[in-house]
XYZ file of C-alpha atoms in Angstrom:
773
model
C 35.748 30.477 -24.643
C 36.085 31.475 -20.894
C 33.828 34.542 -21.625
C 31.296 32.369 -23.301
C 31.250 29.993 -20.487
C 30.869 32.621 -17.864
C 28.094 34.100 -19.792
C 26.279 30.630 -19.930
C 26.787 30.284 -16.136
C 25.509 33.772 -15.439
C 22.439 33.385 -17.686
C 21.568 29.975 -15.957
C 21.791 31.587 -12.483
C 19.694 34.497 -13.597
C 17.026 32.251 -14.819
C 17.270 30.145 -11.450
C 17.049 33.757 -9.708
C 13.822 34.316 -11.623
C 12.335 30.986 -10.983
C 13.213 31.180 -7.109
C 10.714 34.033 -6.664
C 7.897 31.734 -7.451
C 9.214 28.854 -5.216
C 11.374 30.057 -2.414
C 10.265 33.571 -1.518
C 6.373 33.508 -1.625
C 6.266 33.075 2.151
C 9.039 35.348 3.176
C 7.752 38.244 0.982
C 3.986 38.044 2.308
C 5.088 38.321 6.011
C 4.470 42.245 5.922
C 0.732 41.175 5.889
C 0.690 40.256 9.577
C 3.953 41.164 11.416
C 2.949 44.487 13.011
C -0.529 43.374 13.858
C 1.090 40.355 15.704
C 3.540 42.382 17.537
C 1.136 44.874 18.856
C -1.576 42.458 20.209
C -2.584 42.071 23.828
C -0.967 44.399 26.406
C 1.270 46.099 23.658
C -1.838 48.006 22.624
C -0.859 50.175 25.641
C 2.623 51.088 23.908
C 1.530 52.299 20.533
C 3.900 55.414 20.629
C 6.098 56.801 18.036
C 9.300 55.706 19.802
C 7.995 52.128 20.429
C 6.873 51.847 16.629
C 10.431 53.123 15.726
C 11.924 50.346 17.897
C 9.564 47.661 16.430
C 10.776 48.517 12.961
C 14.560 48.474 14.199
C 13.843 44.999 15.541
C 12.481 43.778 12.289
C 15.368 45.327 10.449
C 18.110 43.774 12.495
C 16.320 40.398 12.635
C 16.145 40.231 8.845
C 19.882 41.226 8.649
C 21.223 38.704 11.309
C 19.319 35.583 10.480
C 18.312 35.527 6.714
C 21.092 37.734 5.402
C 24.216 36.740 7.597
C 23.303 33.389 8.969
C 21.586 31.725 5.826
C 22.876 33.590 2.820
C 26.434 34.087 4.004
C 27.022 30.935 5.916
C 24.324 28.256 5.861
C 23.960 28.165 2.068
C 27.552 26.999 1.827
C 26.795 23.628 3.694
C 25.060 21.938 0.867
C 25.162 18.281 0.250
C 25.952 17.628 -3.481
C 23.885 20.800 -4.128
C 21.050 19.721 -1.739
C 20.059 21.836 1.261
C 17.843 21.391 4.377
C 17.924 19.607 7.733
C 18.494 16.155 6.179
C 21.354 17.489 4.092
C 23.283 18.613 7.121
C 22.498 15.220 8.828
C 23.660 13.299 5.835
C 26.980 15.326 5.708
C 27.484 14.560 9.428
C 26.777 10.787 9.093
C 29.250 10.716 6.272
C 32.110 12.584 8.036
C 31.520 10.932 11.333
C 29.896 7.578 12.258
C 26.557 9.122 13.312
C 24.332 7.200 11.165
C 21.566 4.689 12.653
C 20.609 3.311 9.202
C 20.739 -0.510 9.097
C 22.386 -2.596 6.465
C 25.183 -0.013 5.739
C 28.401 -1.370 4.014
C 31.810 -0.279 3.328
C 31.021 -0.238 -0.274
C 28.711 2.610 0.129
C 31.566 4.855 0.970
C 32.845 4.303 -2.614
C 29.872 6.128 -4.100
C 31.060 9.432 -5.858
C 28.429 11.453 -4.031
C 29.644 10.031 -0.661
C 32.920 11.715 -0.962
C 31.506 15.177 -1.410
C 33.175 17.786 0.795
C 36.598 17.938 2.584
C 38.330 14.621 3.341
C 37.574 12.945 6.737
C 41.010 12.031 7.528
C 41.984 15.377 9.333
C 39.276 14.864 12.097
C 40.014 11.151 12.571
C 41.642 11.896 15.840
C 39.279 14.506 17.282
C 38.392 13.510 20.786
C 34.888 15.070 20.311
C 34.279 12.858 17.382
C 35.328 9.812 19.103
C 33.235 10.467 22.110
C 30.137 11.024 19.955
C 30.726 7.911 17.884
C 31.306 5.862 21.032
C 27.942 6.651 22.699
C 24.880 5.281 20.691
C 22.488 7.322 22.927
C 24.245 10.538 21.766
C 23.779 9.440 18.144
C 20.063 8.533 18.969
C 19.489 12.017 20.358
C 21.131 13.559 17.217
C 18.467 11.664 15.134
C 15.667 12.689 17.387
C 16.668 16.391 17.178
C 16.691 16.111 13.272
C 13.335 14.220 13.258
C 11.915 16.933 15.671
C 13.040 19.733 13.228
C 11.285 17.690 10.367
C 8.105 17.448 12.539
C 8.164 21.195 13.028
C 8.626 21.722 9.305
C 5.524 19.338 8.642
C 3.840 21.821 11.158
C 4.881 24.801 8.931
C 3.074 22.917 6.132
C -0.081 23.137 8.057
C 0.186 26.584 9.449
C 1.644 28.536 6.433
C -1.365 28.071 4.027
C -3.686 29.049 6.975
C -1.987 32.309 8.029
C -1.086 33.299 4.480
C -4.483 32.865 2.921
C -6.360 34.151 5.911
C -4.126 37.354 6.101
C -4.567 37.875 2.492
C -8.433 37.747 2.328
C -8.656 39.888 5.446
C -8.210 42.813 3.230
C -11.597 42.329 1.789
C -13.132 43.141 5.275
C -11.212 46.446 5.202
C -12.812 47.302 1.908
C -16.425 45.998 2.657
C -17.180 46.216 6.510
C -20.375 44.265 5.806
C -18.437 40.993 5.533
C -18.432 38.979 8.839
C -15.438 37.042 10.071
C -17.476 33.759 9.332
C -17.672 34.709 5.657
C -13.987 35.627 5.346
C -13.055 32.130 7.061
C -15.333 30.491 4.504
C -13.670 32.135 1.613
C -10.256 31.166 2.922
C -11.365 27.600 3.338
C -12.648 27.447 -0.360
C -9.305 28.879 -1.448
C -7.354 26.386 0.601
C -9.414 23.426 -0.775
C -8.702 24.584 -4.226
C -4.944 25.043 -3.252
C -4.705 21.398 -1.950
C -6.597 19.905 -4.798
C -4.270 21.435 -7.323
C -1.076 19.888 -5.675
C -1.121 16.824 -7.972
C -0.134 19.177 -10.967
C 3.178 19.793 -9.560
C 4.902 22.893 -8.312
C 7.183 23.884 -11.203
C 4.774 25.041 -13.806
C 2.501 26.958 -11.146
C 5.779 28.558 -9.582
C 7.086 29.523 -13.073
C 3.769 31.152 -13.851
C 3.457 32.791 -10.580
C 6.981 34.101 -10.453
C 5.863 37.381 -12.190
C 3.102 37.809 -9.535
C 5.565 37.540 -6.709
C 7.842 40.064 -8.453
C 4.887 42.374 -9.062
C 4.019 41.951 -5.341
C 7.689 42.838 -4.355
C 7.790 45.909 -6.572
C 4.348 46.949 -5.170
C 5.373 46.706 -1.543
C 8.585 48.421 -2.415
C 6.687 51.444 -3.862
C 4.071 51.630 -1.126
C 6.935 51.622 1.405
C 8.742 54.390 -0.307
C 5.334 56.421 -0.578
C 4.724 55.929 3.085
C 8.256 56.905 4.214
C 8.076 60.028 2.252
C 4.388 60.987 2.849
C 4.007 60.115 6.587
C 7.380 60.170 8.443
C 10.784 60.349 6.800
C 12.298 60.185 10.152
C 11.928 56.448 10.214
C 15.261 56.223 8.629
C 16.787 56.880 12.049
C 15.350 53.628 13.268
C 18.049 51.748 11.492
C 20.119 52.361 14.461
C 20.090 49.580 17.024
C 19.807 52.276 19.692
C 15.969 52.370 19.100
C 15.924 48.604 20.092
C 17.208 49.802 23.521
C 14.519 52.415 23.758
C 11.859 49.827 22.760
C 12.572 47.506 25.590
C 12.972 50.332 28.094
C 9.338 51.555 27.318
C 7.775 48.153 26.953
C 9.618 45.839 29.429
C 8.209 42.352 29.663
C 5.384 43.094 27.043
C 8.128 43.971 24.486
C 10.069 40.597 25.194
C 6.798 38.782 24.568
C 6.132 40.778 21.428
C 9.450 39.164 19.890
C 6.954 36.330 18.873
C 5.468 38.616 16.446
C 8.883 40.031 15.254
C 10.083 36.550 14.274
C 7.189 36.237 11.766
C 9.172 38.678 9.557
C 11.616 35.931 8.928
C 9.212 32.829 8.395
C 10.036 31.185 5.143
C 13.750 31.778 5.649
C 14.295 28.077 5.941
C 12.948 27.542 2.438
C 15.997 29.225 1.093
C 18.116 26.410 2.449
C 15.575 23.518 1.997
C 14.787 24.395 -1.749
C 18.438 24.673 -2.630
C 18.456 21.492 -4.711
C 16.037 23.135 -7.170
C 18.406 26.085 -7.768
C 21.881 27.110 -7.110
C 23.332 28.805 -3.978
C 24.417 31.905 -6.110
C 20.735 32.358 -7.668
C 19.325 32.300 -4.000
C 21.879 34.678 -2.688
C 21.351 37.027 -5.620
C 17.482 36.880 -5.359
C 17.644 37.696 -1.695
C 20.494 40.277 -1.446
C 19.249 42.310 -4.475
C 15.636 42.083 -4.340
C 13.998 40.490 -1.350
C 15.833 42.104 1.418
C 15.796 45.722 0.162
C 11.958 45.336 -0.678
C 11.136 43.963 2.757
C 13.211 46.568 4.687
C 11.536 49.509 2.747
C 8.028 48.005 3.155
C 8.583 47.400 7.081
C 9.942 50.987 7.304
C 7.140 52.540 5.265
C 4.638 50.545 7.178
C 6.150 51.843 10.626
C 6.184 55.421 9.288
C 2.400 55.135 8.493
C 1.671 53.609 11.897
C 3.708 56.226 13.760
C 1.147 58.840 12.668
C -1.850 56.427 12.630
C -1.415 54.005 15.529
C -5.047 53.156 15.743
C -4.549 51.403 12.253
C -2.259 48.586 13.731
C -4.879 45.622 13.745
C -4.833 45.947 9.764
C -1.798 48.012 9.206
C -0.756 46.654 5.939
C -4.117 47.222 4.088
C -4.775 50.569 5.729
C -1.344 51.781 4.508
C -2.184 51.290 0.924
C -3.460 54.280 -1.100
C -7.148 53.807 -2.074
C -6.615 53.977 -5.760
C -4.539 50.724 -5.806
C -6.153 48.799 -3.057
C -8.167 46.217 -5.127
C -5.253 45.378 -7.445
C -2.899 44.877 -4.586
C -5.501 42.766 -2.567
C -5.810 40.502 -5.537
C -1.932 40.205 -5.865
C -1.651 39.695 -2.221
C -4.009 36.722 -2.443
C -2.196 35.213 -5.111
C 1.170 35.703 -3.563
C -0.012 34.049 -0.434
C -1.123 31.013 -2.406
C 2.370 30.760 -4.105
C 3.902 30.983 -0.551
C 1.728 28.250 0.694
C 2.528 26.156 -2.328
C 6.265 26.099 -1.743
C 5.931 25.029 1.889
C 3.517 22.331 1.113
C 6.006 20.957 -1.430
C 8.835 21.136 1.053
C 6.601 19.076 3.351
C 6.334 16.321 0.787
C 10.167 16.150 0.370
C 10.617 16.091 4.252
C 8.210 13.104 4.480
C 10.016 11.372 1.630
C 13.457 11.888 3.382
C 12.100 10.685 6.744
C 10.718 7.504 4.931
C 14.262 7.063 3.557
C 15.752 7.174 6.973
C 13.281 4.409 8.078
C 11.365 6.947 10.140
C 8.029 7.232 8.397
C 5.447 4.731 7.100
C 5.468 3.841 3.457
C 3.448 6.398 1.287
C 2.869 6.659 -2.387
C 5.323 9.071 -3.973
C 4.287 10.578 -7.428
C 6.996 12.321 -9.607
C 5.310 15.329 -10.925
C 8.043 16.461 -13.440
C 9.909 14.543 -16.089
C 12.588 17.488 -16.299
C 12.987 18.586 -12.632
C 14.160 15.887 -10.260
C 12.778 16.161 -6.964
C 9.416 17.652 -7.630
C 6.951 15.205 -5.819
C 3.358 14.703 -4.640
C 2.283 12.420 -1.838
C -1.698 12.071 -2.047
C -1.968 10.760 1.742
C 0.162 13.703 3.150
C -1.670 16.227 0.956
C -5.233 15.336 2.145
C -3.978 14.999 5.799
C -2.459 18.450 5.499
C -5.601 19.873 3.952
C -7.661 18.493 6.847
C -5.321 19.938 9.548
C -5.021 23.402 7.721
C -8.798 23.718 7.450
C -9.226 22.720 11.144
C -6.554 25.406 12.216
C -8.293 27.991 10.016
C -11.831 27.286 11.378
C -10.636 26.729 14.819
C -8.501 29.828 15.311
C -10.176 32.328 12.787
C -7.599 34.874 13.858
C -4.197 35.654 12.260
C -2.543 36.488 15.541
C -3.352 33.166 17.129
C -2.160 31.304 14.116
C 0.881 33.574 13.981
C 1.745 32.434 17.590
C 1.804 28.950 16.418
C 3.714 29.665 13.293
C 6.476 31.718 14.809
C 7.119 28.895 17.343
C 7.305 26.204 14.583
C 9.689 28.338 12.371
C 12.017 29.376 15.168
C 12.404 25.737 16.307
C 13.484 24.604 12.816
C 15.997 27.501 12.706
C 17.365 26.552 16.045
C 17.758 23.029 14.934
C 19.630 24.185 11.772
C 21.972 26.280 13.998
C 22.757 23.129 16.237
C 23.450 20.950 13.127
C 25.407 23.835 11.429
C 27.702 24.073 14.367
C 28.426 20.264 14.110
C 29.128 20.718 10.357
C 31.511 23.574 11.002
C 33.539 21.266 13.266
C 33.240 17.792 11.591
C 32.735 18.501 7.897
C 34.305 21.916 7.440
C 37.159 20.858 9.819
C 37.309 24.111 11.469
C 38.235 24.569 15.204
C 35.685 23.540 17.818
C 36.003 27.134 19.157
C 34.538 28.360 15.746
C 31.685 26.040 15.920
C 30.804 26.875 19.465
C 30.914 30.535 18.856
C 28.454 30.136 15.908
C 26.242 28.045 18.071
C 26.410 30.443 21.063
C 25.703 33.697 18.945
C 22.915 32.403 16.623
C 21.671 30.079 19.321
C 21.320 32.862 21.789
C 19.622 35.178 19.305
C 17.035 32.544 18.208
C 16.683 31.211 21.749
C 15.452 34.791 22.873
C 12.925 34.736 20.173
C 11.801 31.029 20.959
C 11.532 31.833 24.634
C 9.050 34.702 23.661
C 7.302 32.471 21.379
C 6.906 29.818 24.104
C 5.224 32.462 26.270
C 2.251 32.345 23.780
C 1.892 28.742 23.936
C -1.597 29.046 25.536
C -2.664 31.522 22.829
C -2.234 29.247 19.956
C 1.465 28.422 20.388
C 0.433 24.828 21.528
C -0.778 23.831 18.073
C 2.849 23.148 16.466
C 3.792 21.355 19.684
C 0.753 19.065 19.403
C 1.299 18.466 15.661
C 5.120 17.803 16.084
C 4.321 15.383 19.061
C 1.938 13.441 16.904
C 4.364 13.205 13.995
C 7.305 12.448 16.216
C 5.241 9.636 17.989
C 4.582 8.126 14.564
C 8.206 8.463 13.445
C 9.489 6.911 16.587
C 7.052 3.993 16.584
C 7.904 3.172 13.003
C 11.618 3.498 13.383
C 11.449 1.417 16.539
C 9.298 -1.269 14.958
C 11.412 -1.251 11.826
C 14.707 -1.744 13.588
C 13.405 -4.500 15.889
C 12.208 -6.303 12.764
C 15.447 -5.933 10.948
C 17.203 -7.118 14.271
C 15.224 -10.267 14.140
C 16.048 -10.845 10.401
C 19.745 -10.334 11.279
C 19.727 -12.874 14.150
C 17.622 -15.445 12.390
C 19.741 -15.741 8.936
C 19.926 -19.013 7.358
C 23.286 -20.832 7.883
C 25.469 -20.960 4.874
C 26.641 -24.524 5.825
C 23.034 -25.599 5.765
C 22.573 -24.303 2.213
C 25.916 -25.911 1.145
C 24.873 -29.110 2.722
C 21.674 -29.292 0.604
C 23.778 -29.202 -2.533
C 22.986 -27.231 -5.856
C 19.550 -28.590 -6.178
C 18.826 -27.319 -2.500
C 17.101 -30.653 -1.830
C 14.122 -29.747 -4.003
C 12.991 -29.445 -7.634
C 14.588 -26.402 -9.520
C 11.932 -25.186 -12.036
C 12.555 -22.682 -14.789
C 12.434 -19.020 -13.974
C 14.053 -16.463 -11.888
C 13.135 -15.994 -8.048
C 13.659 -12.605 -6.896
C 13.694 -12.881 -3.005
C 13.330 -9.366 -1.325
C 14.820 -8.803 2.076
C 16.289 -5.787 4.056
C 19.381 -7.857 4.779
C 22.568 -6.636 2.913
C 24.491 -9.895 3.960
C 23.288 -13.345 4.394
C 20.163 -15.361 3.423
C 16.868 -14.321 5.115
C 14.653 -16.665 7.280
C 11.910 -16.119 4.685
C 13.905 -18.475 2.219
C 14.264 -21.387 4.547
C 10.536 -20.863 5.511
C 9.490 -21.062 1.707
C 11.841 -24.129 0.985
C 10.692 -26.183 3.911
C 6.949 -25.673 3.062
C 7.115 -26.023 -0.893
C 8.844 -28.855 -2.856
C 10.063 -26.542 -5.537
C 11.972 -23.319 -6.456
C 13.243 -21.410 -9.324
C 16.570 -22.261 -11.225
C 18.004 -18.859 -10.649
C 17.685 -17.130 -7.327
C 18.477 -13.555 -6.537
C 18.315 -12.090 -3.127
C 17.318 -8.372 -3.697
C 17.922 -5.697 -0.956
C 16.520 -2.198 -1.668
C 18.137 0.091 0.751
C 18.836 3.835 1.459
C 22.273 5.276 1.867
C 23.006 8.794 3.461
C 23.585 10.649 0.234
C 20.932 12.715 -1.715
C 21.310 10.900 -4.920
C 22.902 7.658 -6.283
C 23.971 7.774 -10.013
C 22.366 4.932 -12.127
C 25.923 3.725 -12.844
C 26.450 2.965 -9.095
C 23.075 1.861 -8.119
C 23.585 -1.953 -8.508
C 25.798 -4.091 -6.216
C 25.942 -7.724 -7.633
C 27.447 -10.620 -5.749
C 27.367 -14.351 -5.501
C 25.775 -16.189 -2.375
C 26.975 -19.889 -3.060
C 29.284 -21.628 -5.598
C 28.659 -21.229 -9.282
C 26.525 -24.411 -9.677
C 23.964 -23.039 -7.073
C 22.850 -20.289 -9.489
C 22.306 -17.954 -6.424
C 23.135 -14.155 -6.512
C 22.721 -11.082 -4.444
C 21.591 -7.696 -5.635
C 21.786 -4.607 -3.566
C 19.916 -1.559 -5.106
C 21.025 1.771 -3.540
C 19.030 4.937 -3.348
C 19.705 8.420 -1.926
C 17.317 10.120 0.484
C 15.979 12.200 -2.372
C 15.912 9.536 -5.169
C 12.715 8.482 -6.574
C 12.091 4.786 -7.470
C 10.526 5.205 -10.908
C 8.070 2.577 -12.100
C 9.774 2.361 -15.579
C 9.355 -1.463 -16.075
C 13.033 -2.121 -16.837
C 14.219 -3.373 -13.541
C 14.311 -7.053 -14.598
C 16.279 -6.235 -17.745
C 19.001 -4.093 -15.825
C 19.104 -6.762 -13.082
C 19.820 -9.732 -15.848
C 22.186 -7.355 -17.639
C 24.023 -6.584 -14.381
C 24.245 -10.309 -13.342
C 25.491 -11.225 -16.820
C 28.342 -8.601 -16.637
C 29.130 -9.849 -13.079
C 29.574 -13.386 -14.343
C 32.013 -12.285 -17.027
C 33.909 -10.166 -14.892
C 34.235 -12.836 -12.173
C 35.678 -15.129 -14.772
C 38.037 -12.586 -16.245
C 39.362 -10.602 -13.124
C 41.658 -12.478 -10.748
C 40.406 -10.994 -7.513
C 37.181 -12.673 -8.142
C 38.351 -16.104 -9.229
C 41.571 -16.603 -7.173
C 40.065 -18.781 -4.564
C 36.831 -20.785 -4.040
C 36.056 -18.931 -0.764
C 35.739 -15.652 -2.623
C 32.562 -17.037 -4.198
C 31.011 -17.818 -0.908
C 31.855 -14.674 1.331
C 29.279 -12.346 -0.260
C 31.767 -10.109 -2.100
C 29.929 -7.579 -4.111
C 30.999 -5.518 -7.188
C 29.318 -2.366 -8.718
C 27.658 -2.952 -11.925
C 26.683 -0.017 -13.994
C 23.065 -0.153 -15.380
C 23.716 1.105 -18.854
C 21.089 0.931 -21.467
C 20.540 -2.551 -22.534
C 21.711 -1.910 -26.140
C 25.268 -1.301 -24.820
C 25.555 -4.616 -22.822
C 28.905 -6.246 -23.328
C 27.845 -9.723 -22.218
C 24.730 -10.304 -24.167
C 23.216 -9.512 -27.446
C 19.977 -7.620 -26.933
C 17.080 -7.271 -29.174
C 13.933 -5.099 -28.434
C 10.646 -5.395 -30.128
C 6.939 -4.730 -29.355
C 5.348 -6.930 -26.961
C 5.112 -10.508 -28.254
C 2.175 -12.627 -28.565
C 1.782 -15.755 -26.459
C 2.757 -17.831 -29.480
C 6.044 -16.146 -29.829
C 7.207 -16.751 -26.289
C 8.855 -19.812 -24.884
C 5.648 -21.857 -24.279
C 7.339 -24.959 -22.657
C 8.381 -22.803 -19.696
C 4.978 -21.691 -18.639
C 1.716 -23.698 -18.040
C -1.238 -22.937 -20.096
C -2.994 -21.459 -17.006
C -0.275 -19.011 -16.327
C -0.008 -18.106 -19.910
C -3.731 -17.232 -19.978
C -3.556 -15.213 -16.720
C -0.562 -13.405 -18.196
C -2.417 -12.529 -21.411
C -5.578 -11.421 -19.265
C -3.323 -9.161 -17.130
C -1.570 -7.600 -20.107
C -5.100 -6.859 -21.698
C -6.242 -5.059 -18.559
C -2.849 -3.167 -18.306
C -2.041 -2.031 -21.726
C -0.601 1.297 -20.619
C 2.456 -0.706 -19.117
C 2.981 -2.843 -22.216
C 5.872 -1.203 -24.088
C 8.405 -3.665 -25.530
C 9.796 -7.106 -24.851
C 13.622 -7.499 -24.444
C 15.393 -10.611 -25.592
C 18.816 -11.565 -24.518
C 21.270 -13.870 -26.651
C 24.623 -15.085 -26.063
C 27.301 -13.646 -28.516
C 29.106 -15.989 -30.723
C 32.522 -16.189 -28.789
C 34.239 -19.284 -29.298
C 36.786 -18.308 -26.790
C 34.307 -18.090 -23.827
C 34.753 -20.387 -20.908
C 32.224 -23.290 -21.108
C 31.174 -22.796 -17.517
C 30.522 -19.109 -18.056
C 28.488 -20.020 -21.156
C 26.429 -22.496 -19.377
C 25.847 -20.041 -16.592
C 24.814 -17.257 -18.893
C 22.586 -19.690 -20.871
C 20.794 -20.605 -17.724
C 20.339 -16.907 -16.829
C 18.829 -16.165 -20.250
C 16.546 -19.285 -20.139
C 15.298 -18.320 -16.637
C 14.638 -14.706 -17.840
C 12.514 -16.078 -20.673
C 10.608 -18.224 -18.327
C 9.687 -15.369 -16.200
C 10.381 -13.846 -12.900
C 8.580 -14.222 -9.638
C 8.896 -11.664 -6.769
C 8.980 -13.188 -3.363
C 8.331 -11.137 -0.339
C 7.664 -11.836 3.355
C 4.091 -10.858 4.564
C 5.307 -10.260 8.081
C 3.261 -10.064 11.350
C 5.353 -8.371 14.010
C 4.409 -9.110 17.575
C 6.099 -8.378 21.049
C 7.242 -11.395 22.956
C 5.154 -12.516 25.997
C 7.966 -11.461 28.315
C 8.086 -8.024 26.889
C 7.451 -4.923 28.957
C 4.044 -3.255 28.848
C 5.224 -0.327 26.926
C 7.104 -2.406 24.201
C 3.797 -4.484 23.770
C 1.795 -1.229 23.274
C 4.377 0.154 20.931
C 4.630 -2.969 18.752
C 1.221 -4.763 18.985
C -0.739 -1.510 18.898
C 1.211 1.282 17.471
C 3.407 -0.305 14.910
C 0.826 -2.866 13.889
C -1.667 -0.088 13.221
C 0.702 1.760 11.070
C 1.679 -1.340 8.943
C -1.927 -2.105 8.335
C -2.720 1.370 7.174
C 0.291 2.237 5.225
C 1.213 1.421 1.632
C 2.517 -2.340 1.274
C 5.997 -2.965 0.453
C 5.086 -4.448 -2.810
C 3.434 -1.109 -3.886
C 6.318 0.878 -2.539
C 8.773 -1.159 -4.568
C 6.558 -1.007 -7.780
C 6.222 -4.853 -7.861
C 3.705 -6.226 -10.576
C 0.957 -8.148 -8.580
C 0.700 -10.957 -11.262
C 4.148 -12.056 -10.301
C 4.069 -11.461 -6.584
C 4.406 -14.297 -4.183
C 3.879 -13.481 -0.450
C 5.135 -15.712 2.325
C 3.750 -15.332 5.768
C 6.171 -14.712 8.644
C 5.642 -13.956 12.293
C 8.225 -11.962 13.885
C 8.548 -12.100 17.609
C 10.639 -9.039 18.582
């Protein structure tokens, strides 16, 4: 049995290893296309001697060994968050093991989530002076979030620059084969490929990556073979350059120019961050196997062979990769290189979609449409708005620069910045999550921070030669994130300070001083406790409200995924006779809010189970105050057939004659019928709830459940605030600019909250509210 289990685990990891070639390593494996040409640009053309070229290879070899192999494969891949990787996974771990989170409406109940408890216990670091110091100062926690968002902005910059440099480098081989091709024609061809690449994004990555994994493997075998051929044919002495002694010789010959050329060396490790960022789609073992057994040796041999060729042909440096290919296999390899570059671009674009989704979950990015592209693989998403923005920016970079060296300067700066952010967060994870000594975390930060800082300093020297591009892009995205986060927090603060008094509600009585009509009113708010101001605004302007009221809060928690069994928190707002409930729907930063049309059914089922549990369990019925203080309970959202409280029957969508006609006006029935005729694709089945025949059921519980079922049959209305956020007249000028211009512009041009929450328009009621923040 143990052998069988180990064989299943091994075969699963081998399958993931195969798939990772098409998703994770397309970018890293195509780096040999442009590394040496980027290194020996500018004044480095005066140092094209054999010893300098040997030193250049030694730099590439030790860079590949220290950062991807030792830092990422051996250390960073172990810092996963429930199997998820990337910058936000590290930040999520830190937020759960120390109070670093700035997310609003967080509750103690969130800490009971099964995925929240992933990793070591937090008790051992409870008395850490460093932890208390960081938790005490909000500015430090804000600075930590800014660092994370800066890293995220640079990843988005990667999503713009990677397709440009990969595709342009791949098609540049055509100019080597046909000297009649002009640079403008090559750029035009690259733009056509890029447009096709972005146009295919809606299909999803998985199928494309699975099909192209053989292409990447063929590419790796090809560059390994060419590398071996060049070593044997041109200069076998290149093997000696594995010694770091040649790095010293390199800098002694090149001086300042050699230091600046480090910006080209770091291009050999671009795409390394994808090993960690795409961890959620695979396993740490599969990514380690792929890199250590295939990627690393293939890249080392290829760089060694290219250096051996250049040591005898230094004039071939501007197009070193293609000129080092034997003529007989030039065209097949050119085609394979182009396809491999496309696969590498695909992976980074998908990673950009994930980053934007995670920024939105943190309340740091405007609402966008998220499309789930795979039924089987969770996390494969497509964001139309971001896709077309990336395409326009990538085409602008390609047409604007038209040179892989200039794009490489920008690309290297973006990649190294992301790695430095990961190093900083990883040092904190070692201290607070792994609960190692502060000295160990500081040593990790100093060693890898120093190495990456040297590369970053060289990349910063090339800011005038294209390095400004990622800085401008990250500044734009950081500005958008900050404005959105600032406006969102101010709006939440207004809601928090203008909650409806519970005494006022209790004074109105069960009828709330108005007519209670059949149906369910789902009132959406960001508040996890209390009654939002939108409710009093509605009640004071309209003479009627629904018989059953549910205050719904859809919020994010600092975990990657929340299981369906733990998604719903149900509670009561007022005494039983008021028929007012609270529902908190929790999502992780990688969860997808599916539009599956069963939200109302799950909500009714959860409230019914809560009503029965409250009547049976003493903690919920021991005192009258327990029903007023907003106490919540987790209600599992199992399939409706397994409900314990209600009898459920499912059937095809009923005609209007079969429904409860006395609960709806004829006008509403006709509107609903017309809406259903126009939206046949969402009409699946109708769920009917009935009370079980239980003579021993408490009469009050039976009455409450009966009211709930009747309200469900009468229909649900979704009530949301249509908010206008404005700065107060006494606010400073910068705040007025941020709120009245920046935040207002973003709110008007992003997806509406009703669209983001998949609320049907036929049942939506929006209440105008002005927020003076």
